[in-house]
Each structure stands twice: as structure tokens, then as C-alpha cells.
Amino acid sequence: MNLQPGPTYNATQTNGPYQYNAYAISEGKALFNQFNCSGCHSNGGGGMGPPLMDDKWIYGSDPASVFATIMEGRPNGMPSWRGRIPNYEVWRIVAYVRSMSGQASKDSASGRDDHMFTRESEQRLKELKPKQASTPPSH
């Protein structure tokens, strides 16, 4: 069962215009910080606002739902950004927000310069970790 606000309806999956664009995702990250989204979402880990690094989002994690959340706001704290952020910048934020929970394609996800990782990136780090090596020969 999927959680959704209001009466039950069948939501259709929508692709955002920037979900496969690494540059736009990087721009979305900058915008996320410029508009102080981290103030509530703590770089995606959650604070006053919900975490964005998991896969359980009350209002949906598809691009159209995230766009609607940013533009319209949500009860109990999420402000409406309609008229304050141009649509193309909101779509970039959408792409970045989705990338935090591993919903971006691997070749377009932006590099993370903070200490927080998604479960997917933690797994990739484990895979890249060198295997137990033997002691190097002494000269």
C-alpha cells in the first residue's frame, strides 16, 4: 500500500526533465543549499523536516509529487515556494532531492561532498574497498 494524501487515486509515474542530467542535479544541490532546505531537512538526513535519504515519502517520491510538494507546500511546516523559485530551478531541486535517496541514475548522480551517504553509495564504497592484502614484501 502506498501512502498518499487525500482520497485514494491512481497516480501516474512522471519523469522530471533533469533526472538524467548530472549538471542539473549538481545545480539542484546548490539551490537546495541556497534556499536553506538543509535548515529543515539537515542535508537530507531529516531534522524539523522529514529525511530525504530513505524511500518512504508521505507525499510520493516521483518527480511530479516532489515538484508539487515544493511548489504547494505541505501541512505542518513545508512552505510553498510558488512564485519564489522558477519552475526550471524547482525541477533541478527535484532531481537533486531524488538523487539523495538513490533515485537518480548512477551516471548522473552528483558527487556528495558532505558526510552523509545513501544506502546505495555506502554499498558502493564497501565494494570499492580493497580486499585484505598480504603484507608487502620488504626490500
CSV table of N, CA and C in Angstrom, one decimal:
chain,number,residue,atom,x,y,z
A,1,MET,N,0.8,-1.2,0.0
A,1,MET,CA,0.0,0.0,0.0
A,1,MET,C,0.9,1.2,0.0
A,2,ASN,N,0.6,2.2,-0.9
A,2,ASN,CA,1.4,3.4,-1.0
A,2,ASN,C,0.6,4.5,-0.1
A,3,LEU,N,1.4,5.3,0.6
A,3,LEU,CA,0.8,6.4,1.3
A,3,LEU,C,0.6,7.5,0.4
A,4,GLN,N,-0.5,8.2,0.5
A,4,GLN,CA,-0.8,9.4,-0.3
A,4,GLN,C,-1.8,10.3,0.4
A,5,PRO,N,-1.7,11.6,0.2
A,5,PRO,CA,-2.6,12.5,0.9
A,5,PRO,C,-4.0,12.4,0.3
A,6,GLY,N,-5.0,12.7,1.0
A,6,GLY,CA,-6.4,12.9,0.5
A,6,GLY,C,-7.0,11.5,0.1
A,7,PRO,N,-8.0,11.6,-0.8
A,7,PRO,CA,-8.7,10.4,-1.2
A,7,PRO,C,-7.8,9.5,-2.1
A,8,THR,N,-8.1,8.2,-2.2
A,8,THR,CA,-7.4,7.3,-3.0
A,8,THR,C,-7.5,7.6,-4.4
A,9,TYR,N,-6.4,7.6,-5.2
A,9,TYR,CA,-6.4,7.8,-6.6
A,9,TYR,C,-5.2,7.1,-7.2
A,10,ASN,N,-5.2,6.8,-8.4
A,10,ASN,CA,-4.1,6.1,-9.1
A,10,ASN,C,-3.1,7.2,-9.6
A,11,ALA,N,-2.0,7.3,-9.1
A,11,ALA,CA,-1.0,8.3,-9.5
A,11,ALA,C,-0.2,7.7,-10.7
A,12,THR,N,0.1,8.5,-11.7
A,12,THR,CA,0.9,8.0,-12.8
A,12,THR,C,2.3,8.5,-12.5
A,13,GLN,N,3.3,7.7,-12.9
A,13,GLN,CA,4.7,8.0,-12.7
A,13,GLN,C,5.1,9.0,-13.8
A,14,THR,N,5.7,10.1,-13.4
A,14,THR,CA,6.2,11.1,-14.3
A,14,THR,C,7.7,11.3,-14.2
A,15,ASN,N,8.3,11.5,-15.3
A,15,ASN,CA,9.7,11.7,-15.3
A,15,ASN,C,10.0,13.2,-15.2
A,16,GLY,N,10.9,13.6,-14.4
A,16,GLY,CA,11.3,15.0,-14.4
A,16,GLY,C,12.3,15.3,-15.6
A,17,PRO,N,12.4,16.6,-16.0
A,17,PRO,CA,13.2,16.9,-17.1
A,17,PRO,C,14.7,16.8,-16.9
A,18,TYR,N,15.1,16.7,-15.6
A,18,TYR,CA,16.5,16.7,-15.3
A,18,TYR,C,17.0,15.5,-14.6
A,19,GLN,N,16.2,14.4,-14.5
A,19,GLN,CA,16.6,13.3,-13.7
A,19,GLN,C,17.8,12.5,-14.2
A,20,TYR,N,18.2,12.7,-15.5
A,20,TYR,CA,19.4,12.1,-16.1
A,20,TYR,C,20.5,13.1,-16.4
A,21,ASN,N,20.4,14.3,-15.8
A,21,ASN,CA,21.3,15.3,-16.2
A,21,ASN,C,22.2,15.6,-14.9
A,22,ALA,N,23.5,15.2,-15.0
A,22,ALA,CA,24.4,15.4,-13.8
A,22,ALA,C,24.6,16.8,-13.5
A,23,TYR,N,24.7,17.7,-14.5
A,23,TYR,CA,24.9,19.1,-14.3
A,23,TYR,C,23.7,19.7,-13.5
A,24,ALA,N,22.5,19.4,-14.0
A,24,ALA,CA,21.2,19.9,-13.4
A,24,ALA,C,21.1,19.4,-11.9
A,25,ILE,N,21.5,18.2,-11.7
A,25,ILE,CA,21.4,17.6,-10.3
A,25,ILE,C,22.4,18.4,-9.4
A,26,SER,N,23.6,18.7,-10.0
A,26,SER,CA,24.6,19.5,-9.2
A,26,SER,C,24.0,20.9,-8.9
A,27,GLU,N,23.4,21.5,-9.9
A,27,GLU,CA,22.8,22.8,-9.7
A,27,GLU,C,21.6,22.7,-8.7
A,28,GLY,N,20.9,21.6,-8.7
A,28,GLY,CA,19.8,21.4,-7.7
A,28,GLY,C,20.4,21.3,-6.3
A,29,LYS,N,21.6,20.8,-6.2
A,29,LYS,CA,22.2,20.7,-4.9
A,29,LYS,C,22.6,22.1,-4.4
A,30,ALA,N,23.1,22.9,-5.3
A,30,ALA,CA,23.4,24.3,-4.9
A,30,ALA,C,22.2,25.1,-4.5
A,31,LEU,N,21.1,24.9,-5.3
A,31,LEU,CA,19.8,25.6,-5.0
A,31,LEU,C,19.2,25.1,-3.7
A,32,PHE,N,19.3,23.8,-3.4
A,32,PHE,CA,18.9,23.2,-2.1
A,32,PHE,C,19.5,23.9,-1.0
A,33,ASN,N,20.8,24.2,-1.1
A,33,ASN,CA,21.5,24.9,0.0
A,33,ASN,C,21.2,26.4,0.0
A,34,GLN,N,21.1,27.0,-1.2
A,34,GLN,CA,20.8,28.5,-1.3
A,34,GLN,C,19.4,28.8,-0.7
A,35,PHE,N,18.5,27.9,-0.9
A,35,PHE,CA,17.1,28.2,-0.4
A,35,PHE,C,17.0,27.6,1.1
A,36,ASN,N,18.0,27.2,1.7
A,36,ASN,CA,18.1,26.8,3.1
A,36,ASN,C,17.2,25.6,3.3
A,37,CYS,N,17.1,24.7,2.3
A,37,CYS,CA,16.3,23.4,2.5
A,37,CYS,C,17.0,22.6,3.6
A,38,SER,N,18.3,22.7,3.7
A,38,SER,CA,19.1,22.0,4.7
A,38,SER,C,18.7,22.4,6.1
A,39,GLY,N,18.2,23.6,6.3
A,39,GLY,CA,17.8,24.1,7.6
A,39,GLY,C,16.7,23.2,8.2
A,40,CYS,N,15.9,22.7,7.4
A,40,CYS,CA,14.8,21.8,7.9
A,40,CYS,C,15.1,20.3,7.6
A,41,HIS,N,15.8,20.0,6.5
A,41,HIS,CA,16.0,18.6,6.1
A,41,HIS,C,17.4,18.1,6.4
A,42,SER,N,18.2,19.0,7.0
A,42,SER,CA,19.6,18.6,7.5
A,42,SER,C,20.3,17.8,6.5
A,43,ASN,N,20.6,18.4,5.3
A,43,ASN,CA,21.3,17.8,4.2
A,43,ASN,C,20.7,16.4,3.8
A,44,GLY,N,19.4,16.3,4.0
A,44,GLY,CA,18.7,15.1,3.6
A,44,GLY,C,18.5,14.1,4.7
A,45,GLY,N,19.2,14.3,5.9
A,45,GLY,CA,19.1,13.3,7.0
A,45,GLY,C,17.9,13.5,7.8
A,46,GLY,N,17.1,14.6,7.7
A,46,GLY,CA,16.0,14.9,8.5
A,46,GLY,C,16.3,15.7,9.7
A,47,GLY,N,15.4,16.5,10.0
A,47,GLY,CA,15.5,17.4,11.2
A,47,GLY,C,14.1,17.8,11.5
A,48,MET,N,13.8,19.1,11.4
A,48,MET,CA,12.4,19.6,11.6
A,48,MET,C,11.6,19.0,10.4
A,49,GLY,N,12.2,18.9,9.2
A,49,GLY,CA,11.6,18.3,8.1
A,49,GLY,C,11.9,16.9,8.0
A,50,PRO,N,11.2,16.1,7.2
A,50,PRO,CA,11.5,14.7,7.1
A,50,PRO,C,12.8,14.4,6.4
A,51,PRO,N,13.3,13.2,6.6
A,51,PRO,CA,14.6,12.8,5.9
A,51,PRO,C,14.2,12.6,4.4
A,52,LEU,N,15.2,12.8,3.6
A,52,LEU,CA,15.1,12.7,2.1
A,52,LEU,C,16.0,11.6,1.6
A,53,MET,N,16.6,10.9,2.5
A,53,MET,CA,17.6,9.8,2.1
A,53,MET,C,17.0,8.4,2.1
A,54,ASP,N,15.7,8.3,2.5
A,54,ASP,CA,15.1,7.0,2.5
A,54,ASP,C,14.1,6.9,1.4
A,55,ASP,N,13.4,5.8,1.3
A,55,ASP,CA,12.5,5.6,0.2
A,55,ASP,C,11.0,5.6,0.6
A,56,LYS,N,10.7,6.2,1.8
A,56,LYS,CA,9.3,6.2,2.3
A,56,LYS,C,9.0,7.7,2.5
A,57,TRP,N,8.3,8.2,1.4
A,57,TRP,CA,7.9,9.6,1.4
A,57,TRP,C,6.4,9.7,1.5
A,58,ILE,N,5.8,10.4,2.4
A,58,ILE,CA,4.4,10.5,2.6
A,58,ILE,C,3.7,11.0,1.3
A,59,TYR,N,4.2,12.0,0.7
A,59,TYR,CA,3.5,12.6,-0.4
A,59,TYR,C,4.0,12.1,-1.8
A,60,GLY,N,4.8,11.1,-1.8
A,60,GLY,CA,5.3,10.5,-3.0
A,60,GLY,C,6.7,10.9,-3.4
A,61,SER,N,7.4,10.0,-4.0
A,61,SER,CA,8.8,10.3,-4.4
A,61,SER,C,9.0,10.5,-5.9
A,62,ASP,N,7.9,10.3,-6.7
A,62,ASP,CA,8.1,10.5,-8.1
A,62,ASP,C,8.3,12.0,-8.4
A,63,PRO,N,8.9,12.4,-9.5
A,63,PRO,CA,9.2,13.8,-9.7
A,63,PRO,C,8.0,14.7,-9.6
A,64,ALA,N,6.9,14.3,-10.2
A,64,ALA,CA,5.7,15.2,-10.1
A,64,ALA,C,5.2,15.5,-8.7
A,65,SER,N,5.3,14.5,-7.8
A,65,SER,CA,4.9,14.6,-6.4
A,65,SER,C,5.9,15.5,-5.7
A,66,VAL,N,7.2,15.4,-5.9
A,66,VAL,CA,8.2,16.2,-5.3
A,66,VAL,C,8.0,17.6,-5.7
A,67,PHE,N,7.8,17.8,-7.0
A,67,PHE,CA,7.6,19.2,-7.6
A,67,PHE,C,6.4,19.8,-6.9
A,68,ALA,N,5.3,19.1,-6.8
A,68,ALA,CA,4.1,19.6,-6.2
A,68,ALA,C,4.3,20.0,-4.7
A,69,THR,N,5.1,19.2,-4.0
A,69,THR,CA,5.4,19.4,-2.6
A,69,THR,C,6.2,20.7,-2.5
A,70,ILE,N,7.1,21.0,-3.3
A,70,ILE,CA,7.9,22.2,-3.3
A,70,ILE,C,7.1,23.4,-3.6
A,71,MET,N,6.3,23.3,-4.7
A,71,MET,CA,5.5,24.4,-5.2
A,71,MET,C,4.3,24.8,-4.3
A,72,GLU,N,3.6,23.7,-3.8
A,72,GLU,CA,2.4,24.0,-3.0
A,72,GLU,C,2.6,24.0,-1.5
A,73,GLY,N,3.8,23.4,-1.0
A,73,GLY,CA,4.0,23.2,0.4
A,73,GLY,C,3.2,22.1,0.9
A,74,ARG,N,3.4,21.8,2.2
A,74,ARG,CA,2.6,20.7,2.9
A,74,ARG,C,2.3,21.2,4.3
A,75,PRO,N,1.3,20.6,4.9
A,75,PRO,CA,0.9,21.0,6.3
A,75,PRO,C,2.0,20.7,7.2
A,76,ASN,N,2.0,21.5,8.3
A,76,ASN,CA,3.0,21.3,9.4
A,76,ASN,C,4.4,21.7,9.1
A,77,GLY,N,4.6,22.7,8.2
A,77,GLY,CA,6.0,23.2,8.1
A,77,GLY,C,6.5,23.4,6.7
A,78,MET,N,6.2,22.6,5.7
A,78,MET,CA,6.8,22.8,4.4
A,78,MET,C,6.1,24.0,3.7
A,79,PRO,N,6.9,25.1,3.5
A,79,PRO,CA,6.3,26.3,2.9
A,79,PRO,C,6.1,26.1,1.4
A,80,SER,N,5.2,26.9,0.8
A,80,SER,CA,5.0,26.9,-0.6
A,80,SER,C,6.1,27.8,-1.2
A,81,TRP,N,6.7,27.4,-2.3
A,81,TRP,CA,7.7,28.2,-3.0
A,81,TRP,C,7.2,28.7,-4.3
A,82,ARG,N,5.9,28.5,-4.6
A,82,ARG,CA,5.3,29.0,-5.8
A,82,ARG,C,5.5,30.5,-5.9
A,83,GLY,N,6.0,31.0,-7.1
A,83,GLY,CA,6.2,32.4,-7.3
A,83,GLY,C,7.5,32.9,-6.8
A,84,ARG,N,8.2,32.1,-6.0
A,84,ARG,CA,9.5,32.4,-5.5
A,84,ARG,C,10.7,31.8,-6.2
A,85,ILE,N,10.5,30.6,-6.7
A,85,ILE,CA,11.5,29.8,-7.4
A,85,ILE,C,10.9,29.5,-8.8
A,86,PRO,N,11.7,29.8,-9.9
A,86,PRO,CA,11.2,29.5,-11.2
A,86,PRO,C,11.1,28.0,-11.4
A,87,ASN,N,10.1,27.6,-12.2
A,87,ASN,CA,9.9,26.1,-12.4
A,87,ASN,C,11.1,25.3,-12.8
A,88,TYR,N,12.0,25.9,-13.7
A,88,TYR,CA,13.1,25.1,-14.1
A,88,TYR,C,14.1,24.9,-12.9
A,89,GLU,N,14.2,25.8,-12.0
A,89,GLU,CA,15.0,25.6,-10.8
A,89,GLU,C,14.4,24.6,-9.8
A,90,VAL,N,13.1,24.6,-9.7
A,90,VAL,CA,12.4,23.6,-8.9
A,90,VAL,C,12.6,22.2,-9.4
A,91,TRP,N,12.6,22.1,-10.8
A,91,TRP,CA,12.8,20.8,-11.3
A,91,TRP,C,14.3,20.3,-11.1
A,92,ARG,N,15.2,21.2,-11.0
A,92,ARG,CA,16.6,20.9,-10.6
A,92,ARG,C,16.7,20.4,-9.2
A,93,ILE,N,16.0,21.1,-8.3
A,93,ILE,CA,15.9,20.7,-6.9
A,93,ILE,C,15.3,19.3,-6.8
A,94,VAL,N,14.2,19.1,-7.5
A,94,VAL,CA,13.6,17.8,-7.6
A,94,VAL,C,14.6,16.7,-7.9
A,95,ALA,N,15.3,16.9,-9.0
A,95,ALA,CA,16.3,15.9,-9.4
A,95,ALA,C,17.4,15.7,-8.3
A,96,TYR,N,17.8,16.7,-7.6
A,96,TYR,CA,18.8,16.5,-6.6
A,96,TYR,C,18.2,15.8,-5.4
A,97,VAL,N,17.0,16.2,-5.0
A,97,VAL,CA,16.3,15.6,-3.8
A,97,VAL,C,16.1,14.1,-4.1
A,98,ARG,N,15.7,13.7,-5.3
A,98,ARG,CA,15.6,12.3,-5.6
A,98,ARG,C,16.9,11.6,-5.6
A,99,SER,N,18.0,12.3,-6.0
A,99,SER,CA,19.3,11.6,-6.0
A,99,SER,C,19.8,11.3,-4.6
A,100,MET,N,19.3,12.0,-3.6
A,100,MET,CA,19.7,11.8,-2.2
A,100,MET,C,19.3,10.4,-1.8
A,101,SER,N,18.2,9.9,-2.3
A,101,SER,CA,17.7,8.6,-1.9
A,101,SER,C,18.0,7.5,-2.9
A,102,GLY,N,19.0,7.8,-3.8
A,102,GLY,CA,19.4,6.8,-4.8
A,102,GLY,C,18.4,6.7,-5.9
A,103,GLN,N,17.6,7.7,-6.2
A,103,GLN,CA,16.6,7.6,-7.3
A,103,GLN,C,17.1,8.2,-8.6
A,104,ALA,N,18.3,8.6,-8.6
A,104,ALA,CA,18.9,9.1,-9.9
A,104,ALA,C,19.7,8.0,-10.5
A,105,SER,N,19.9,8.1,-11.8
A,105,SER,CA,20.7,7.1,-12.5
A,105,SER,C,22.1,7.2,-12.0
A,106,LYS,N,22.8,6.1,-11.9
A,106,LYS,CA,24.2,6.1,-11.4
A,106,LYS,C,25.1,7.0,-12.1
A,107,ASP,N,24.9,7.2,-13.4
A,107,ASP,CA,25.8,8.0,-14.2
A,107,ASP,C,25.5,9.5,-14.1
A,108,SER,N,24.4,9.9,-13.5
A,108,SER,CA,24.0,11.3,-13.4
A,108,SER,C,24.0,11.8,-12.0
A,109,ALA,N,24.1,10.9,-11.0
A,109,ALA,CA,24.1,11.4,-9.6
A,109,ALA,C,25.2,12.3,-9.3
A,110,SER,N,25.0,13.3,-8.6
A,110,SER,CA,26.0,14.3,-8.3
A,110,SER,C,26.9,13.7,-7.2
A,111,GLY,N,28.2,14.2,-7.2
A,111,GLY,CA,29.1,13.8,-6.1
A,111,GLY,C,28.7,14.4,-4.8
A,112,ARG,N,28.8,13.7,-3.7
A,112,ARG,CA,28.5,14.3,-2.4
A,112,ARG,C,29.7,14.7,-1.7
A,113,ASP,N,29.7,16.0,-1.3
A,113,ASP,CA,30.9,16.4,-0.6
A,113,ASP,C,30.6,16.5,0.9
A,114,ASP,N,29.5,16.1,1.3
A,114,ASP,CA,29.2,16.1,2.8
A,114,ASP,C,29.4,14.6,3.3
A,115,HIS,N,29.2,14.5,4.6
A,115,HIS,CA,29.5,13.2,5.2
A,115,HIS,C,28.3,12.2,5.2
A,116,MET,N,27.2,12.6,4.6
A,116,MET,CA,26.0,11.8,4.6
A,116,MET,C,26.0,11.0,3.3
A,117,PHE,N,25.7,9.7,3.4
A,117,PHE,CA,25.6,8.9,2.2
A,117,PHE,C,24.3,8.2,2.2
A,118,THR,N,23.8,7.8,1.0
A,118,THR,CA,22.6,7.0,0.9
A,118,THR,C,23.1,5.5,1.1
A,119,ARG,N,22.1,4.6,1.3
A,119,ARG,CA,22.5,3.2,1.5
A,119,ARG,C,23.2,2.7,0.2
A,120,GLU,N,22.8,3.2,-1.0
A,120,GLU,CA,23.4,2.7,-2.2
A,120,GLU,C,24.8,3.2,-2.3
A,121,SER,N,25.1,4.4,-1.9
A,121,SER,CA,26.5,4.9,-2.0
A,121,SER,C,27.4,4.2,-0.9
A,122,GLU,N,26.8,3.9,0.2
A,122,GLU,CA,27.6,3.1,1.2
A,122,GLU,C,28.0,1.8,0.7
A,123,GLN,N,27.0,1.1,0.0
A,123,GLN,CA,27.3,-0.2,-0.6
A,123,GLN,C,28.4,-0.1,-1.6
A,124,ARG,N,28.3,0.9,-2.4
A,124,ARG,CA,29.4,1.1,-3.5
A,124,ARG,C,30.7,1.3,-2.8
A,125,LEU,N,30.8,2.0,-1.7
A,125,LEU,CA,32.1,2.2,-1.0
A,125,LEU,C,32.6,0.9,-0.5
A,126,LYS,N,31.7,0.1,0.0
A,126,LYS,CA,32.2,-1.2,0.5
A,126,LYS,C,32.7,-2.1,-0.6
A,127,GLU,N,32.1,-2.0,-1.8
A,127,GLU,CA,32.5,-2.8,-2.9
A,127,GLU,C,33.9,-2.3,-3.5
A,128,LEU,N,34.1,-1.0,-3.3
A,128,LEU,CA,35.4,-0.4,-3.8
A,128,LEU,C,36.5,-0.6,-2.8
A,129,LYS,N,36.2,-0.9,-1.6
A,129,LYS,CA,37.2,-1.1,-0.5
A,129,LYS,C,38.1,-2.2,-0.9
A,130,PRO,N,39.5,-2.0,-0.8
A,130,PRO,CA,40.4,-3.1,-1.2
A,130,PRO,C,40.2,-4.3,-0.3
A,131,LYS,N,40.3,-5.5,-1.0
A,131,LYS,CA,40.3,-6.7,-0.2
A,131,LYS,C,41.5,-6.8,0.7
A,132,GLN,N,41.4,-7.7,1.6
A,132,GLN,CA,42.6,-8.0,2.5
A,132,GLN,C,43.8,-8.3,1.7
A,133,ALA,N,44.8,-7.5,1.8
A,133,ALA,CA,46.0,-7.7,1.0
A,133,ALA,C,47.1,-8.3,1.9
A,134,SER,N,47.9,-9.1,1.3
A,134,SER,CA,49.0,-9.7,2.1
A,134,SER,C,50.0,-8.6,2.4
A,135,THR,N,50.9,-8.9,3.3
A,135,THR,CA,51.9,-7.9,3.7
A,135,THR,C,52.8,-7.7,2.5
A,136,PRO,N,53.1,-6.4,2.2
A,136,PRO,CA,54.0,-6.1,1.1
A,136,PRO,C,55.4,-6.7,1.4
A,137,PRO,N,56.1,-7.1,0.3
A,137,PRO,CA,57.4,-7.6,0.5
A,137,PRO,C,58.4,-6.5,1.0
A,138,SER,N,59.3,-6.9,1.9
A,138,SER,CA,60.3,-5.9,2.4
A,138,SER,C,61.5,-5.9,1.5
A,139,HIS,N,62.1,-4.8,1.3
A,139,HIS,CA,63.3,-4.6,0.4
A,139,HIS,C,64.5,-4.6,1.2
